[in-house]
Coordinates of C-alpha atoms and ligand atoms in Angstrom, one line a residue:
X193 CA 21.3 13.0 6.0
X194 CA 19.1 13.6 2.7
X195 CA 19.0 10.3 0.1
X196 CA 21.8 11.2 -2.3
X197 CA 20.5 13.7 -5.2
X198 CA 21.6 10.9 -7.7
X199 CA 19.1 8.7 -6.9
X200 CA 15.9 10.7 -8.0
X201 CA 17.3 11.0 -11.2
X202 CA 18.4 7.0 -11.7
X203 CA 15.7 5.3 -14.1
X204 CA 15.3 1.6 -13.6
X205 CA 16.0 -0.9 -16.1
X206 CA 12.3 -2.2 -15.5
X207 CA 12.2 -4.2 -18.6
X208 CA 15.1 -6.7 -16.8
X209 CA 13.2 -6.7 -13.6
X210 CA 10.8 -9.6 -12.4
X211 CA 7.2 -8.5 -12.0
X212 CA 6.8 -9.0 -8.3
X213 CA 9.4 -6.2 -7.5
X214 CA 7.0 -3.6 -9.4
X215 CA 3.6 -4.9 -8.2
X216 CA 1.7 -7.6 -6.2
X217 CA -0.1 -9.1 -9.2
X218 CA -3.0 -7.8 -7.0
X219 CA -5.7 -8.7 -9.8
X220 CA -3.9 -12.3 -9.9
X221 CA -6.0 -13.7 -6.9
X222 CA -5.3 -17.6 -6.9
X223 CA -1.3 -18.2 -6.6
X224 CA 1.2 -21.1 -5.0
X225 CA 4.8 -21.5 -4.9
X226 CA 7.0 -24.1 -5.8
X227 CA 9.5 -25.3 -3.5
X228 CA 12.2 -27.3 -5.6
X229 CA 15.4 -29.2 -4.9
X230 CA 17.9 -29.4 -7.8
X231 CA 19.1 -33.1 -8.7
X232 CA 21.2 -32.5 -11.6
X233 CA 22.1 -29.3 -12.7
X234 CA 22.7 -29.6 -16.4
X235 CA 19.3 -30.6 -16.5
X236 CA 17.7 -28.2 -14.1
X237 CA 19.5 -25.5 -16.8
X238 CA 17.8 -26.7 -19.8
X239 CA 14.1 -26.7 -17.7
X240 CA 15.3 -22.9 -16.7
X241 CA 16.3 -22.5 -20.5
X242 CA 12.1 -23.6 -21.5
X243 CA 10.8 -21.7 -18.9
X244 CA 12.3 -18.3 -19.8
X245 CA 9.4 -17.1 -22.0
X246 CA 7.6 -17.1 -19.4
X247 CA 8.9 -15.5 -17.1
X248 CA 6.7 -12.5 -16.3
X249 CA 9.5 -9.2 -16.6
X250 CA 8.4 -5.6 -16.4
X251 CA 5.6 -3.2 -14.8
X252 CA 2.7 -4.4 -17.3
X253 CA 0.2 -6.1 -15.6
X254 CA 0.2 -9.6 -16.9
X255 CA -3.9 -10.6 -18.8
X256 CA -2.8 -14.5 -18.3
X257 CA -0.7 -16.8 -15.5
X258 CA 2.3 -15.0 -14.4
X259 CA 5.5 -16.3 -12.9
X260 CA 8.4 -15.8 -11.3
X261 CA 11.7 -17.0 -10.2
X262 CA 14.1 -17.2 -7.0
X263 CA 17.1 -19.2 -6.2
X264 CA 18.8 -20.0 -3.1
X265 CA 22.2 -20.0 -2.9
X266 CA 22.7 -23.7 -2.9
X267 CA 20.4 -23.6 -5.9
X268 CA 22.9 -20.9 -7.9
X269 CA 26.1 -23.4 -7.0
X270 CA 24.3 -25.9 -8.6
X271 CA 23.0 -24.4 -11.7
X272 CA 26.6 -23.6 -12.2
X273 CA 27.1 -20.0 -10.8
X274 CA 31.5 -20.1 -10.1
X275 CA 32.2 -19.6 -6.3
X276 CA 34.3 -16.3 -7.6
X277 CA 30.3 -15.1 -8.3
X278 CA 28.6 -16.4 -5.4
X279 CA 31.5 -14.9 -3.2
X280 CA 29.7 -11.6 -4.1
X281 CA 26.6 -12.2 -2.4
X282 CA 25.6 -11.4 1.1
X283 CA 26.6 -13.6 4.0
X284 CA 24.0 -13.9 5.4
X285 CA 22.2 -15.1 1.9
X286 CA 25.1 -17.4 1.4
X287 CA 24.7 -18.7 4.9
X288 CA 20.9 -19.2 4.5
X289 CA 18.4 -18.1 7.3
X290 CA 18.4 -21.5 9.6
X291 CA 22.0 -21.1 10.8
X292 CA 22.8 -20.8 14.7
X293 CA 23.3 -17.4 14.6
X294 CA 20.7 -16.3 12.0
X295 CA 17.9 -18.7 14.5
X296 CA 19.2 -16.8 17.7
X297 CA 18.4 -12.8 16.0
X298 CA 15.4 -13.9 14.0
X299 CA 13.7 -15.6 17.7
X300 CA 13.6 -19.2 15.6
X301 CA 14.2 -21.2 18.6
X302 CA 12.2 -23.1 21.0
X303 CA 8.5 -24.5 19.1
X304 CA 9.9 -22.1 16.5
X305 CA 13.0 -23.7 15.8
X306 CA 13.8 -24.6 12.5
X307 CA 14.5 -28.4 13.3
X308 CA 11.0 -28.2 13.5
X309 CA 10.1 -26.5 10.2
X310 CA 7.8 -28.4 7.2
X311 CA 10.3 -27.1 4.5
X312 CA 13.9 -25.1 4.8
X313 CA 14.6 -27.6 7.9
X314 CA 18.3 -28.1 8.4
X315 CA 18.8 -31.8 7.3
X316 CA 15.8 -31.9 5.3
X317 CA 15.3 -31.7 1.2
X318 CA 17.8 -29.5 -0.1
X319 CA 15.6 -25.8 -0.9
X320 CA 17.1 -24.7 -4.3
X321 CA 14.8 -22.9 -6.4
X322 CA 10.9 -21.1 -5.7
X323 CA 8.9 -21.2 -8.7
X324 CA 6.2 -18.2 -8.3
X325 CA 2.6 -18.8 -10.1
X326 CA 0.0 -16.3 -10.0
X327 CA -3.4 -17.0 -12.1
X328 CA -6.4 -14.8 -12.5
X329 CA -8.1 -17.8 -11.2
X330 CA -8.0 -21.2 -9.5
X331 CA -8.8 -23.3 -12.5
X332 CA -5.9 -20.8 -14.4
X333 CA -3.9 -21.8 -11.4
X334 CA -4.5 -25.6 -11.2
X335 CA -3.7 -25.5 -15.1
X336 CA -0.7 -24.2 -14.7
X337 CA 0.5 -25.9 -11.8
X338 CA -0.2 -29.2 -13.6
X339 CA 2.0 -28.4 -16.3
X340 CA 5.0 -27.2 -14.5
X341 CA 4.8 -30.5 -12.7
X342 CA 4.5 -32.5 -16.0
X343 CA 7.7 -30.2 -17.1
X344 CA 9.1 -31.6 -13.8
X345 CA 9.1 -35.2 -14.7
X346 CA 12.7 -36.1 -15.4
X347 CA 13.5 -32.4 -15.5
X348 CA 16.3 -32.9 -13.0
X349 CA 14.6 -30.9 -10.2
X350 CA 12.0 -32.4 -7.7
X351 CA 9.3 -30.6 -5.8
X352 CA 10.0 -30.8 -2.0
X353 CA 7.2 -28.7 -0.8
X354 CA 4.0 -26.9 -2.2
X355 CA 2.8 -23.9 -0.5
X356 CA -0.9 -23.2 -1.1
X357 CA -2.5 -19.5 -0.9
X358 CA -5.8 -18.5 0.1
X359 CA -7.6 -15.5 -1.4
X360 CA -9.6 -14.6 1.7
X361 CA -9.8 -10.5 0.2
X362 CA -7.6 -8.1 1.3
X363 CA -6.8 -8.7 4.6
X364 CA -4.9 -11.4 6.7
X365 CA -6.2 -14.3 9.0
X366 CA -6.4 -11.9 12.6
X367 CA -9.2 -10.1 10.4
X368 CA -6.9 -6.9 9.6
X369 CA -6.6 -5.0 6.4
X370 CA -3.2 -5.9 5.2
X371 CA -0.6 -4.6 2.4
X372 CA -1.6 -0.8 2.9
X373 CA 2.0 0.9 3.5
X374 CA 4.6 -0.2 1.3
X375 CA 7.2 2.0 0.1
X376 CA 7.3 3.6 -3.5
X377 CA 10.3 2.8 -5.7
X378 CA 11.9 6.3 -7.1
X379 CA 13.4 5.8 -10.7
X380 CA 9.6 3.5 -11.7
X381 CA 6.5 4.7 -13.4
X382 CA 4.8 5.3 -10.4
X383 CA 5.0 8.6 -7.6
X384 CA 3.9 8.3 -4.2
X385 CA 4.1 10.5 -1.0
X386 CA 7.9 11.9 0.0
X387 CA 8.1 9.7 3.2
X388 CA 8.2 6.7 1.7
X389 CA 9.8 7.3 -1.7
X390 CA 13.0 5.2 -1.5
X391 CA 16.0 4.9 -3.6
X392 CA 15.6 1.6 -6.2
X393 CA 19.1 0.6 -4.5
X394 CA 17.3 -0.5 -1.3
X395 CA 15.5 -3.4 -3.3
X396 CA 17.3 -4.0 -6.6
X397 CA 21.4 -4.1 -6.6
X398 CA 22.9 -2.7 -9.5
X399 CA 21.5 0.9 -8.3
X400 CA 22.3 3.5 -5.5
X401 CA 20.7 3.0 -2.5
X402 CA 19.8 5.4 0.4
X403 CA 23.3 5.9 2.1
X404 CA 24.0 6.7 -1.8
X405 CA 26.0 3.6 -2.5
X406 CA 25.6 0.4 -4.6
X407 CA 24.3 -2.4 -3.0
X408 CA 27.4 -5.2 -3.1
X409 CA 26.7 -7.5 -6.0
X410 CA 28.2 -10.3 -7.7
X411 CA 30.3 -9.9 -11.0
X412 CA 30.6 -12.7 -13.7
X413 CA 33.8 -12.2 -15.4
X414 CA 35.2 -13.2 -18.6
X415 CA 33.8 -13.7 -22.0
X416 CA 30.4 -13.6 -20.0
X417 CA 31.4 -10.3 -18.5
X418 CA 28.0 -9.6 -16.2
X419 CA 26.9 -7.3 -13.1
X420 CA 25.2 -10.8 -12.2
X421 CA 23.1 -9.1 -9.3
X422 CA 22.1 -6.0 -11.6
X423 CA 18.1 -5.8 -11.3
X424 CA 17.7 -8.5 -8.9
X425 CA 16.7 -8.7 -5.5
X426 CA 16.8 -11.0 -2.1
X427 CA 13.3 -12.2 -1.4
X428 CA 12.8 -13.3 2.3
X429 CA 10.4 -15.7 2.7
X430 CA 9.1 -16.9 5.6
X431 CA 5.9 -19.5 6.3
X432 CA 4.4 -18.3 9.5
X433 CA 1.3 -20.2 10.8
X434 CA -1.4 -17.7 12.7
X435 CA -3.3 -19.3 15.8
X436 CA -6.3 -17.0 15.5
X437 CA -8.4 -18.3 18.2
X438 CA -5.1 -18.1 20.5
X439 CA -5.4 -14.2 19.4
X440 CA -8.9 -13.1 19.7
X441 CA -9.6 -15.1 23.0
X442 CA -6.3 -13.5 24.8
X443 CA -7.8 -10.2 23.8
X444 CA -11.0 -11.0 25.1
X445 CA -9.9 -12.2 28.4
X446 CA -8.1 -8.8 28.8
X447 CA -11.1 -6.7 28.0
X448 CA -13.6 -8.6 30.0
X449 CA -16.1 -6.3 32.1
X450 CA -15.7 -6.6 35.8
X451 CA -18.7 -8.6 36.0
X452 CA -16.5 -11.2 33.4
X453 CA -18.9 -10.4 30.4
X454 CA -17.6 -10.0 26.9
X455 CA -16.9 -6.4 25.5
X456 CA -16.5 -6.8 22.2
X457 CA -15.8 -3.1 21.4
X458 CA -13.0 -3.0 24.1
X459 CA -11.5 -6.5 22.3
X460 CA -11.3 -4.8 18.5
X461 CA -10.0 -1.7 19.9
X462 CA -7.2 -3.9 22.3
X463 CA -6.6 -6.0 19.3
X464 CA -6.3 -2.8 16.9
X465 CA -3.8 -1.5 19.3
X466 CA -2.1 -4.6 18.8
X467 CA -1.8 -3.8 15.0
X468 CA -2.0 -0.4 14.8
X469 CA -4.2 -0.1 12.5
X470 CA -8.5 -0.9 13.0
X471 CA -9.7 -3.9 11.1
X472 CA -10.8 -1.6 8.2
X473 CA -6.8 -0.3 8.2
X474 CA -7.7 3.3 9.8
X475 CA -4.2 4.5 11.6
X476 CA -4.8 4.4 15.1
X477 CA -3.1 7.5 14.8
X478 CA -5.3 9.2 13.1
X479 CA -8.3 7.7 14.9
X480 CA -7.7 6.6 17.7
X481 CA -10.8 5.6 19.3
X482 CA -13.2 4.5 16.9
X483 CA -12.3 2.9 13.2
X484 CA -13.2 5.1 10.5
X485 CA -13.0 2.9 7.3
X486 CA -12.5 5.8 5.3
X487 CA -9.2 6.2 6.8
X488 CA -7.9 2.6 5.9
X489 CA -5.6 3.6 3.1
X490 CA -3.9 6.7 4.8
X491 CA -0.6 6.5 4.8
X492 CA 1.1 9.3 4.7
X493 CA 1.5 10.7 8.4
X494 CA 4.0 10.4 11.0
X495 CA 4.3 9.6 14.7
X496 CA 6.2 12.4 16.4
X497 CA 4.1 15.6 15.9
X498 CA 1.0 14.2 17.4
X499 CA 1.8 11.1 18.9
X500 CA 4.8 11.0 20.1
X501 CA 4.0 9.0 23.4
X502 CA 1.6 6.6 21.8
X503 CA -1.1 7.5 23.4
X504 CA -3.3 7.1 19.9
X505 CA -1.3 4.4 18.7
X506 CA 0.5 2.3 21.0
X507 CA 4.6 2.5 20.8
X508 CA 5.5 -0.7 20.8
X509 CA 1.9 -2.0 18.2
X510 CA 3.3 -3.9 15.2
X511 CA 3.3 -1.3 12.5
X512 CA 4.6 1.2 14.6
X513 CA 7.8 -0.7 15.3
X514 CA 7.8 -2.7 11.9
X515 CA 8.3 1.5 10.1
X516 CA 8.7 3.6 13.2
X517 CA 8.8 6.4 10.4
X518 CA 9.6 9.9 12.0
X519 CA 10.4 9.3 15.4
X520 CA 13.8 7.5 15.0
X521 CA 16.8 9.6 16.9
X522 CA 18.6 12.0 16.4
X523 CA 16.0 14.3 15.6
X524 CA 12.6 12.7 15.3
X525 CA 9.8 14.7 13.5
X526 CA 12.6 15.5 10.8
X527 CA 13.2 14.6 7.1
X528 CA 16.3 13.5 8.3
X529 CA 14.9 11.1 11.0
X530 CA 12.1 9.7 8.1
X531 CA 15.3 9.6 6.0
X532 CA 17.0 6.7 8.3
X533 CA 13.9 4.4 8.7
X534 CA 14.3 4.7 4.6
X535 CA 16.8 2.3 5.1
X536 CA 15.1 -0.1 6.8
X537 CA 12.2 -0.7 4.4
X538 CA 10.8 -3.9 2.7
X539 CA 8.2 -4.3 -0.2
X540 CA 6.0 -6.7 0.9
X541 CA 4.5 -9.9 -1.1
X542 CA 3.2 -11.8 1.3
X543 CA -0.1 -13.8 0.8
X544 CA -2.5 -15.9 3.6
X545 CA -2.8 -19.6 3.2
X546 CA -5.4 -22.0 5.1
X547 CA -9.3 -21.1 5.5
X548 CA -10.4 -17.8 7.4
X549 CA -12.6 -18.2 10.4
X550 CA -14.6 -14.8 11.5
X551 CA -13.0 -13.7 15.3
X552 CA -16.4 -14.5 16.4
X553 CA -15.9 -18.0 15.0
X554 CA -12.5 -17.8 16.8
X555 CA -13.8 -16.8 20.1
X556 CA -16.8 -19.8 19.9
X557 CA -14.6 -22.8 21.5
X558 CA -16.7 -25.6 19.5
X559 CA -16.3 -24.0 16.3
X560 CA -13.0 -23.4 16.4
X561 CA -11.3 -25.2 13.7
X562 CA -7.8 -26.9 14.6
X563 CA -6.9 -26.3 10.6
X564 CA -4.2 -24.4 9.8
X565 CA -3.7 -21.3 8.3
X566 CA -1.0 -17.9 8.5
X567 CA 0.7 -16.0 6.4
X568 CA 3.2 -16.7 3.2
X569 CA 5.6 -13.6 4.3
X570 CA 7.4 -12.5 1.6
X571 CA 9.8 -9.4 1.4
X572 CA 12.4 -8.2 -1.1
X573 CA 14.9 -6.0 -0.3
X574 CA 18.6 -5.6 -1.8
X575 CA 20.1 -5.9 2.1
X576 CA 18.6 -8.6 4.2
X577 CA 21.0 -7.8 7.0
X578 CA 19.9 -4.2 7.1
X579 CA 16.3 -4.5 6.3
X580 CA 14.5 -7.7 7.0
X581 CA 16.8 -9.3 9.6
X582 CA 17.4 -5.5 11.4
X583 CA 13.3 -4.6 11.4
X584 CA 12.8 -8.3 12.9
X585 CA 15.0 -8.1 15.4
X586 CA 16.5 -4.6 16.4
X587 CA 12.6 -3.5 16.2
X588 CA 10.0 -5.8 16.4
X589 CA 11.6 -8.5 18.9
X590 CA 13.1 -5.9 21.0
X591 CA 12.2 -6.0 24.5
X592 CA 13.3 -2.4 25.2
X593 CA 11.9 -1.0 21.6
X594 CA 11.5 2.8 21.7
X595 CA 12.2 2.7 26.4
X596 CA 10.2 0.0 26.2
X597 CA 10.9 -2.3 29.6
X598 CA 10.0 -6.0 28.4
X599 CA 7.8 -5.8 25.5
X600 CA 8.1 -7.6 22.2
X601 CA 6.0 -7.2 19.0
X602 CA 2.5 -8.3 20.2
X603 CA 1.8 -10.4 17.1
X604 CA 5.5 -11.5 16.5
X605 CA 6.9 -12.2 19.6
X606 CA 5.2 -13.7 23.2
X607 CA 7.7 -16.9 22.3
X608 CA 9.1 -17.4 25.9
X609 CA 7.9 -19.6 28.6
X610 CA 6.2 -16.5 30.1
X611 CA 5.3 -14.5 26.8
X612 CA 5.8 -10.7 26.2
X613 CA 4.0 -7.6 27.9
X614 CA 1.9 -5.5 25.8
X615 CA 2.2 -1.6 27.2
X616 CA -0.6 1.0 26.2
X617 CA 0.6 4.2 27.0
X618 CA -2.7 6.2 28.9
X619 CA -3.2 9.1 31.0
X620 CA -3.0 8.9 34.2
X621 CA -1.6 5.6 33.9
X622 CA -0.2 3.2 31.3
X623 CA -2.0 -0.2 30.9
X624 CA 0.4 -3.2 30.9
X625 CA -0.9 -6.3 29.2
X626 CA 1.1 -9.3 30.4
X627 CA 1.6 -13.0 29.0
X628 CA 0.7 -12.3 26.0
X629 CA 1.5 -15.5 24.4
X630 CA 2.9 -16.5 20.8
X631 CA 0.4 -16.0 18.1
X632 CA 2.6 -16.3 15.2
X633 CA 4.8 -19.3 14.9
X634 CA 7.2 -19.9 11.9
X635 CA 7.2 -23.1 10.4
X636 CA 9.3 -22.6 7.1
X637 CA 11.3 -20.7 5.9
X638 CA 14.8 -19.5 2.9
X639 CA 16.6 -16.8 2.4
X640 CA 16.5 -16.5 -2.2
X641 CA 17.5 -14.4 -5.1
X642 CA 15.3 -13.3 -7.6
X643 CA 17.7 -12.8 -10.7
X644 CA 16.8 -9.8 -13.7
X645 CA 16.3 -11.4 -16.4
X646 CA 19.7 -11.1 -18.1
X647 CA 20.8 -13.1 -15.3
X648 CA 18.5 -15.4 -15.6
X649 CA 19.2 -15.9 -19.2
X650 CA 22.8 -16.5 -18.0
X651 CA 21.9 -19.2 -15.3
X652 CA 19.8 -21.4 -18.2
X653 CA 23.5 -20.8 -20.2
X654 CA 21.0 -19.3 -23.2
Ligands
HEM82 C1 1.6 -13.5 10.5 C2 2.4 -12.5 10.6 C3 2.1 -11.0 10.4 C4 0.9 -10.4 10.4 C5 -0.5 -11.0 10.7 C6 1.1 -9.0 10.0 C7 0.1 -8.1 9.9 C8 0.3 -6.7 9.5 C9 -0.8 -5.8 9.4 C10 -2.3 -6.0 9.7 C11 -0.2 -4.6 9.0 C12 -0.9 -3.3 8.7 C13 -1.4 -3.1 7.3 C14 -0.3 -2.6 6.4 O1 0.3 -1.5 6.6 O2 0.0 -3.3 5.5 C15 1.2 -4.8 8.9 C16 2.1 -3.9 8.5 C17 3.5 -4.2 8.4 N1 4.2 -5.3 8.7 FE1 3.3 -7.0 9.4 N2 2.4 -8.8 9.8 C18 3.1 -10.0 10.0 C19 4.4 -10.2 9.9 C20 5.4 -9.3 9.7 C21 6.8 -9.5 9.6 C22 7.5 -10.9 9.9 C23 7.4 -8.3 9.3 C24 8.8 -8.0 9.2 C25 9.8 -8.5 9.9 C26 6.3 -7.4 9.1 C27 6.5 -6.1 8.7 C28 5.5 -5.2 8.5 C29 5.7 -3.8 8.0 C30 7.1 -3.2 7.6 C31 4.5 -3.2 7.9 C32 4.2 -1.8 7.4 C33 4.3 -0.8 8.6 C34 4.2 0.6 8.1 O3 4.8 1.0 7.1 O4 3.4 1.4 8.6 N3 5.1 -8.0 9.3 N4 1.5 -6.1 9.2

């Protein structure tokens, strides 16, 4: 089916949005996240109220510190949002991500259990609000964070958890350009290619989305009359620690030479086909053998006309089952098969935390350094059911992804006792890597809402 007509024409509001929906604050390299718990919510209204100026709205990139600002939906019952309101969200946002059921489809169990997390732990300090700080620099950064937590004092919130980020360029920890395909927001300033234009109802409620229907979205009624959801959007995030070493040495074990010596070319190119993209980002796709760095940010190709059987880029590497793009049934190599993986698309915020260490580094056993480090995900999306919790699990943790047999996502999944098989399609025969272990582990982790700013306004009661 083609996205509704309406949506082209739908302009967004961008004025009420929060900046992170619109852009990455790419320029904005130094930037940590608040993790608060609300003790008193009359008082956590009037720190909202102060903060309000500053909370960064709009598509204008931001010259000085920018913030922004999520709740949970703990933190929106206790800022005073009426259970009539919060009965519009989404279950699973009103559940939050650590229940039984949300554990058992996201693959949280086991080391990766959320018993086990360092914030969002069932039992643990309450997870309300996320304040969002991006400066132009760490001293910018370290400012500002020193304020807010002066502002804290007596405020009637506390800080239960700081996450730090590490600018460590553009890539992430594995040593992989990262952040390259996102999807374009129609009804914005910005045009991008047809495949992954998307309807501004799959990330902000309040608009139509790509079945051409308005995201659910709570109502405030009354003398406050409000589309309370109007110009937000959920924001996934998701603290998931990266053992590096764990990575490149499984990949170099599986390349070895017959006579057991190293082959480092074989390792990148097992390790790209992990990813699906080379190091440099170059689609294996579109180059499948060697990387070709002037490829990295091409994005705008699809899977079925010339590689339909993966045998340039793997079928079940991460990327490819993360935005399988045209090669979903019925008809793959279609507008109409692009069309349904339009609705299962996230705009990705995530930053690295921890130090970087080369896969050289990695591979040297005595320098390997025990400290660690991953990835802040962080995804917004206006239906976490049907975009963040449906990629995760219907895609990338599926054993039988695409006639798969037994293979999860190679950098996702590998949590069971015996870990996942890796399959790379080939002629004359397939190559099936087994055990591959976990290399990603969660250990944090909440389901928010980043309000527009009316709503916002609303929340502080100003
Ligand atoms: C530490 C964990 C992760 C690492 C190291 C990682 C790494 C990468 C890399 C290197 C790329 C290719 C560059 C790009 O297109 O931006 C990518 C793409 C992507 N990843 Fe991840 N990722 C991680 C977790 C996740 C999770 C949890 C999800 C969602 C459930 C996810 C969804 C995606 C999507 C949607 C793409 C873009 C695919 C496309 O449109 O071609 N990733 N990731």
């Amino acid at each position: 089916m083609a996205a509704n007509p309406l949506t082209k024409r739908t302009r967004v509001d961008t004025d009420d949005v929060q900046g992170l929906v619109l852009q990455g604050f790419g320029k904005h390299r130094a930037a940590a996240y608040l993790v608060l718990e609300v003790i008193d919510g009359a008082g956590a209204r009037s720190w909202l109220s102060s903060l309000l100026p500053e909370i960064t709205l709009g598509e204008a990139r931001p010259s000085g510190v920018a913030r922004n600002l999520a709740l949970t939906s703990s933190g929106l019952a206790k800022l005073g949002l009426p259970p009539a309101t919060l009965s519009g969200f989404s279950l699973e946002f009103l559940e939050g991500m650590t229940s039984a059921h949300r554990s058992r489809l996201l693959g949280d169990e086991g080391a990766a259990a959320p018993v086990r997390w360092e914030w969002g732990a069932p039992g643990g300090p309450e997870v309300d609000v996320l304040l969002l700080v991006f400066a132009p620099d760490t001293d910018a950064l370290t400012a500002a964070l020193e304020r807010h937590r002066a502002d804290l004092t007596g405020s009637g919130l506390r800080e239960v958890a700081t996450l730090d980020t590490e600018d460590i360029g553009r890539g992430e920890h594995f040593g992989f350009r990262d952040g390259l395909s996102q999807p374009t927001m129609s009804g914005v300033g910005r045009a991008g290619p047809q495949r992954h234009t998307v309807a501004p109802g799959e990330f902000l409620l309040g608009y139509l989305n790509e079945h051409g229907q308005y995201p659910r979205s709570p109502q405030v009624t009354g003398a406050d009359d409000l589309d309370f959801g109007r110009n937000g959007s959920y924001l996934v995030l998701r603290t998931l620690v990266q053992d590096v070493a764990g990575f490149w040495r499984y990949v170099d074990r599986a390349t070895r030479r017959p006579d057991g010596s190293p082959d480092p070319e074989a390792r990148t190119a097992l390790a790209a086909r992990m990813v699906g993209r080379w190091p440099s980002g170059a689609p294996l796709t579109l180059s499948p053998e060697v990387d070709r760095s002037e490829l990295a940010e091409q994005n705008d190709f699809g899977y079925d006309a010339d590689d339909r059987d993966g045998m340039r880029c793997p079928v079940g590497a991460h990327v490819r089952r993360t935005n399988p793009r045209d090669s979903l049934p019925p008809k793959p190599g279609t507008e109409a098969s692009t069309d349904v993986g339009k609705r299962h698309r996230l705009l990705r915020r995530g930053r690295p935390f921890g130090p970087p260490i080369a896969p050289d580094a990695a591979l040297d056993e005595g320098s390997a350094q025990p400290a660690d480090r991953g990835l802040h995900f962080l995804a917004l999306c206006s239906d976490i059911a049907r975009q963040f919790e449906f990629i995760s699990h219907t895609w990338a943790m599926n054993p039988a992804f695409a006639g798969l047999l037994d293979d999860a996502d190679p950098l996702l999944g590998g949590h069971s006792s015996r870990g996942t098989s890796f399959t790379v399609q080939g002629v004359p025969v397939r190559r099936r890597h087994q055990g591959v272990p976990a290399f990603v582990t969660p250990r944090g982790g909440a389901y928010f809402f980043l309000p527009g700013g009316r709503a916002l306004r609303h929340l502080a009661g100003s």
